[in-house]
N, CA, C and O atoms as a printed pandas DataFrame, in Angstrom:
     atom_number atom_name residue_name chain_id  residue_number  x_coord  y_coord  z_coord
0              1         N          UNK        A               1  -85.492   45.850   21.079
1              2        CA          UNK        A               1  -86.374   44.775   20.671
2              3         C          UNK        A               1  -86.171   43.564   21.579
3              4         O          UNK        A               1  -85.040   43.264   21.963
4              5         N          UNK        A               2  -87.144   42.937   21.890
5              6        CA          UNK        A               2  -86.997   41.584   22.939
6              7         C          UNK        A               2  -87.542   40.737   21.688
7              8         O          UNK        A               2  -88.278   41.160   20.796
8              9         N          UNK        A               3  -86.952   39.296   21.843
9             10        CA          UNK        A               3  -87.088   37.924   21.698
10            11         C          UNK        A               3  -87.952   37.650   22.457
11            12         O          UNK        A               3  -88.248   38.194   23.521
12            13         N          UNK        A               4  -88.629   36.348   21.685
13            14        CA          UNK        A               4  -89.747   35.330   22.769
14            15         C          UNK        A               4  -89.004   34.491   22.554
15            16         O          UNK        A               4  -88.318   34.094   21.612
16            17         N          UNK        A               5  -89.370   34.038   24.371
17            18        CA          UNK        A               5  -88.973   32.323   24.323
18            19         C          UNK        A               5  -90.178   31.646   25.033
19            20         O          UNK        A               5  -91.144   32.149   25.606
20            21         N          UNK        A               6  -89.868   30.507   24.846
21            22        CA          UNK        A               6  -91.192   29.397   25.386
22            23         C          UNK        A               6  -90.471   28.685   26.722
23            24         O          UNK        A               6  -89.420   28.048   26.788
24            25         N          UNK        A               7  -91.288   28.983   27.596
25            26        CA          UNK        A               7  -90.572   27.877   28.609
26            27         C          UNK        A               7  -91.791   26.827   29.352
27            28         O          UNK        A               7  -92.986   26.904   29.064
28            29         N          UNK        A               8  -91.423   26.205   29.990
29            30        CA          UNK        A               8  -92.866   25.075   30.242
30            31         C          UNK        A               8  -91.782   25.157   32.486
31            32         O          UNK        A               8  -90.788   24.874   33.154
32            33         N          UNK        A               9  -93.221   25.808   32.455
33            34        CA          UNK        A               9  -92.980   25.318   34.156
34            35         C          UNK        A               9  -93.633   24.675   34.869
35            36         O          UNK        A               9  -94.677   24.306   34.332
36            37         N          UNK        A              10  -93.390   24.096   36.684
37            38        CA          UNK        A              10  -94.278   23.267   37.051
38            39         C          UNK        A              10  -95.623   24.757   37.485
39            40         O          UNK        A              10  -95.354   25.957   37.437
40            41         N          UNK        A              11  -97.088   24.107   37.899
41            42        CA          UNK        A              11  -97.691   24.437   37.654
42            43         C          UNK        A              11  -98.200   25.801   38.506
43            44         O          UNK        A              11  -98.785   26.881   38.426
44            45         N          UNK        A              12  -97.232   24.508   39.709
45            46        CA          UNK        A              12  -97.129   25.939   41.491
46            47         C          UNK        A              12  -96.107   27.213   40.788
47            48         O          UNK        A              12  -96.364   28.370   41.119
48            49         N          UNK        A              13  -95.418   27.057   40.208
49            50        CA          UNK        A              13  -94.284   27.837   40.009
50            51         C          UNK        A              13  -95.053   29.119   39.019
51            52         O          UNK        A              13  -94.774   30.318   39.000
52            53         N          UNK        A              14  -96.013   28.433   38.303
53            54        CA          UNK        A              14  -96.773   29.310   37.297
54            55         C          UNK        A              14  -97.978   30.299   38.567
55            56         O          UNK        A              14  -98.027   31.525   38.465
56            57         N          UNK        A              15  -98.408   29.931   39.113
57            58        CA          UNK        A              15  -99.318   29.921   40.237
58            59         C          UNK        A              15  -98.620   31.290   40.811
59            60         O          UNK        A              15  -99.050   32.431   40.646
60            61         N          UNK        A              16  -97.099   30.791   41.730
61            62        CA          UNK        A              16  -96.741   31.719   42.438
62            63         C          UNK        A              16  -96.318   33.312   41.785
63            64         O          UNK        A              16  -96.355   34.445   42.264
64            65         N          UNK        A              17  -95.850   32.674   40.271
65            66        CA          UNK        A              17  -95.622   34.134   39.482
66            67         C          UNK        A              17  -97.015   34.823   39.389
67            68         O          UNK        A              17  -97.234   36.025   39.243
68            69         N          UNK        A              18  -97.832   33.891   39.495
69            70        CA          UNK        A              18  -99.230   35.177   39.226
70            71         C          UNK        A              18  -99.619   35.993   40.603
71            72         O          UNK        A              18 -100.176   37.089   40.658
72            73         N          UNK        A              19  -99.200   35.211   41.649
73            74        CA          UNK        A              19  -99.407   35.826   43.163
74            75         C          UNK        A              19  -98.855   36.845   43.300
75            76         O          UNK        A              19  -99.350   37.834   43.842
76            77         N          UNK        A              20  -97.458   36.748   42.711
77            78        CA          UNK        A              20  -96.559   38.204   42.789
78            79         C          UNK        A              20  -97.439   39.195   41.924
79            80         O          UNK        A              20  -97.864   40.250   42.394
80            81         N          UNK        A              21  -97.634   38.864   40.884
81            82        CA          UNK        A              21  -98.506   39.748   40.017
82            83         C          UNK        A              21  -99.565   40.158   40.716
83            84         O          UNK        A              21  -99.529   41.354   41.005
84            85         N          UNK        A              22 -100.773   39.381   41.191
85            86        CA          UNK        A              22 -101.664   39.886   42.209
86            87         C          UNK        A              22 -101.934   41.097   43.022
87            88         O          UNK        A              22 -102.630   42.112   43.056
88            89         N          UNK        A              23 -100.596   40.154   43.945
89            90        CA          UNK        A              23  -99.835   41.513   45.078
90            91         C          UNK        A              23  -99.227   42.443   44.608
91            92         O          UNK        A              23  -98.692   43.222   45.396
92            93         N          UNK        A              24  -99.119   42.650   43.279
93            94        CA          UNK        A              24  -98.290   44.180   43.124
94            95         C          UNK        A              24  -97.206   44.144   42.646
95            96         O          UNK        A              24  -96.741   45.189   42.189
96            97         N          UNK        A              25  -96.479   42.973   42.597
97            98        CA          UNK        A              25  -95.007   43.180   42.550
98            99         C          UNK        A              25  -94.270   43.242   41.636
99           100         O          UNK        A              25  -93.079   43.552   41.595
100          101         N          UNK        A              26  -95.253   42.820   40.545
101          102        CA          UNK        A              26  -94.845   42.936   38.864
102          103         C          UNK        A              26  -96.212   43.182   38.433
103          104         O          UNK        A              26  -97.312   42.804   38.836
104          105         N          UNK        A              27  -95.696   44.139   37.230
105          106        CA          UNK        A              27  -97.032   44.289   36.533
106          107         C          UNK        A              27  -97.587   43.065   35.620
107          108         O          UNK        A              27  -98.787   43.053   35.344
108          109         N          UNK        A              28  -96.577   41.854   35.063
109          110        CA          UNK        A              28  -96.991   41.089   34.549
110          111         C          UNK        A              28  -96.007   39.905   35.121
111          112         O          UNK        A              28  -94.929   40.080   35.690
112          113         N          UNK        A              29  -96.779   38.399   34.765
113          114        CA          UNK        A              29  -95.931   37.145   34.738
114          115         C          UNK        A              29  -94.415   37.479   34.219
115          116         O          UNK        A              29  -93.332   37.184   34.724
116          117         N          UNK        A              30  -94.870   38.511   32.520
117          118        CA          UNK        A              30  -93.081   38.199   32.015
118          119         C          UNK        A              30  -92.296   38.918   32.595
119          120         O          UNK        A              30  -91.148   38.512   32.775
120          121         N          UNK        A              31  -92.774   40.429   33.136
121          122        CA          UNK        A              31  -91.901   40.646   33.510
122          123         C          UNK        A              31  -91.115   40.033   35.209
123          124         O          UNK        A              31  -89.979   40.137   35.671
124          125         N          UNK        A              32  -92.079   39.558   35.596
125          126        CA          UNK        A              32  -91.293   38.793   36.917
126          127         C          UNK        A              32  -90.263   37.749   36.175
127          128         O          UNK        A              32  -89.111   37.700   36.608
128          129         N          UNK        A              33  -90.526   37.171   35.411
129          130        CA          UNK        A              33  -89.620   36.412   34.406
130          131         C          UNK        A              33  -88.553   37.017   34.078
131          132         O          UNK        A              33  -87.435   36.518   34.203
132          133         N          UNK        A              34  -88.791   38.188   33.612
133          134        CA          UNK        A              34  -87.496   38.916   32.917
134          135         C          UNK        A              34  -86.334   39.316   34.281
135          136         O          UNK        A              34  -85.134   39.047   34.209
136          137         N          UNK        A              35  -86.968   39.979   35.453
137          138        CA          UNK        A              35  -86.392   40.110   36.428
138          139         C          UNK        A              35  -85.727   38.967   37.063
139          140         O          UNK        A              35  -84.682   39.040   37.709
140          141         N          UNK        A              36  -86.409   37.906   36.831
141          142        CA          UNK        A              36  -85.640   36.950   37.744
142          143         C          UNK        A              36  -84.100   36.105   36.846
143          144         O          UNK        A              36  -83.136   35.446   37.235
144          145         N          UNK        A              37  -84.501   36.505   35.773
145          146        CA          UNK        A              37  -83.493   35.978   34.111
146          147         C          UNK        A              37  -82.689   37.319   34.865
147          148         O          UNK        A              37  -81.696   36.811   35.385
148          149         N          UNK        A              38  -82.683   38.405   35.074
149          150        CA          UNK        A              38  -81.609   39.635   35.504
150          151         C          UNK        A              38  -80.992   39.038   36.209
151          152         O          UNK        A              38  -79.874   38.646   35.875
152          153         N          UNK        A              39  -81.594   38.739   37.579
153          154        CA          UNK        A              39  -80.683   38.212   38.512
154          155         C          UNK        A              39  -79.830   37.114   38.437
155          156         O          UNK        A              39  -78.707   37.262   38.919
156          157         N          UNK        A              40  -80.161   35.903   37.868
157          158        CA          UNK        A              40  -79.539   34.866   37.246
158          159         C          UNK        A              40  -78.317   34.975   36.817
159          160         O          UNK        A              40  -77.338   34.317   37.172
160          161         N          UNK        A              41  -78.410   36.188   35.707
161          162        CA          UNK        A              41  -77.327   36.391   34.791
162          163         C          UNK        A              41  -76.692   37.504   35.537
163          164         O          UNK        A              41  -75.518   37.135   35.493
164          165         N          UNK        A              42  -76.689   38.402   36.064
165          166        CA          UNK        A              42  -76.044   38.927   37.301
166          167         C          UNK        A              42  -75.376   38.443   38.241
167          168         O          UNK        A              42  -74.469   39.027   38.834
168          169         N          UNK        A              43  -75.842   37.146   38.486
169          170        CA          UNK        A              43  -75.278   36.364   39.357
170          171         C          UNK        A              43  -74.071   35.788   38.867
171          172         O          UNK        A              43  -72.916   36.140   39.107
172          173         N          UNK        A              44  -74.484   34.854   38.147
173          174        CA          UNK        A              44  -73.293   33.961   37.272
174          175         C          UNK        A              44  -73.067   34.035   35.820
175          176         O          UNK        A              44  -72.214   33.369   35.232
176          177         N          UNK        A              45  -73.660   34.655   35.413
177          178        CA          UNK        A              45  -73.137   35.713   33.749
178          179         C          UNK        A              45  -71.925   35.795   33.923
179          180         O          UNK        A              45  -71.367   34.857   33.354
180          181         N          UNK        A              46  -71.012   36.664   34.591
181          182        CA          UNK        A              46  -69.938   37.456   34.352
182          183         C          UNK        A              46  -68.692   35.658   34.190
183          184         O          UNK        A              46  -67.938   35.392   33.254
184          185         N          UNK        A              47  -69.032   34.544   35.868
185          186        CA          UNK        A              47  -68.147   33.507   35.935
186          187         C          UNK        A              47  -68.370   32.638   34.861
187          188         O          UNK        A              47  -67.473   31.818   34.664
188          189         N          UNK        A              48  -69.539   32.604   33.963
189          190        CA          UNK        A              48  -69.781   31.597   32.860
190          191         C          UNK        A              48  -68.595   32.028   31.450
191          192         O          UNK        A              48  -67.860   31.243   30.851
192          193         N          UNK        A              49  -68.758   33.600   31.218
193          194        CA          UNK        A              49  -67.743   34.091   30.083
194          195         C          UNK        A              49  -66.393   34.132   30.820
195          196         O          UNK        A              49  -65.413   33.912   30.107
196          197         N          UNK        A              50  -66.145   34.403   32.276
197          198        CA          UNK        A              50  -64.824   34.166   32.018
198          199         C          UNK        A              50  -64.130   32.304   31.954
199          200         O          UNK        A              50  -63.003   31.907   31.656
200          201         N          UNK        A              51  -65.562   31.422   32.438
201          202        CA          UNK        A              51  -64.693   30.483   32.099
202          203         C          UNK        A              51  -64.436   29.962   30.455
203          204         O          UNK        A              51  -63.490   29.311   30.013
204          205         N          UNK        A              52  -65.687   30.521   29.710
205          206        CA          UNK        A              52  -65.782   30.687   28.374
206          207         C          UNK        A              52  -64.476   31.281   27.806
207          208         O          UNK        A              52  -63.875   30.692   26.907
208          209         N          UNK        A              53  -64.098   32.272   28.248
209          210        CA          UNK        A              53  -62.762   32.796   27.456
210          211         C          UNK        A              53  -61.655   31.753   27.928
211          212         O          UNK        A              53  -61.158   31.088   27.019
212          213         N          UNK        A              54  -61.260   31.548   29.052
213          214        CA          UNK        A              54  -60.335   30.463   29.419
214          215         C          UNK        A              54  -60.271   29.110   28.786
215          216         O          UNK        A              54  -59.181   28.545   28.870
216          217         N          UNK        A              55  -61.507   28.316   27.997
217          218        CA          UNK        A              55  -61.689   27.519   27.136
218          219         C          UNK        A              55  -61.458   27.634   25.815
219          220         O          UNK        A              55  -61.116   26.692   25.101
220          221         N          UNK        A              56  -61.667   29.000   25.370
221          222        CA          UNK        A              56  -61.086   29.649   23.863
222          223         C          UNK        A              56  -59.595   29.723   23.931
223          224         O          UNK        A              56  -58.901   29.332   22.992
224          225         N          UNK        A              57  -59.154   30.161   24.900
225          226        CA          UNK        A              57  -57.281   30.249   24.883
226          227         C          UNK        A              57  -57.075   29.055   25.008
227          228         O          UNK        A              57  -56.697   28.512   23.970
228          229         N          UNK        A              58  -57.184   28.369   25.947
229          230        CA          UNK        A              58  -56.097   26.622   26.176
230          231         C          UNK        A              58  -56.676   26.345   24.919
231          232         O          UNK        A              58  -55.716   26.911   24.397
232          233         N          UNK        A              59  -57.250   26.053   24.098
233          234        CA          UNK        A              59  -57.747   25.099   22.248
234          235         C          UNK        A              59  -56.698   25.420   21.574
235          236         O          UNK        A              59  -56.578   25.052   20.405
């Protein structure tokens, strides 16, 4: 099951997600959304919980 969320972007940014869509590259806006939320949290997911756990031990 997926959650909705609401997000408010600038307007080019809305623009360029539909270009990708256009060209092929996602079948929809969300999912270029969802892909780019992958990479994000791929990226710096893993360093956010470990500094998260390091803040739960020193308390």
């Amino acid at each position: 099951m997926m959650d909705r969320i609401t997000i408010r972007l600038p307007r080019q940014q809305v623009e360029m997600l539909e270009k990708l869509v256009e060209a092929g590259e996602f079948p929809t806006v969300s999912e270029a959304v969802r892909y780019s939320v992958r990479a994000l949290l791929e990226r710096h997911g893993n360093r956010v919980l470990r500094e998260a756990d390091q803040v739960s031990f020193n308390v």
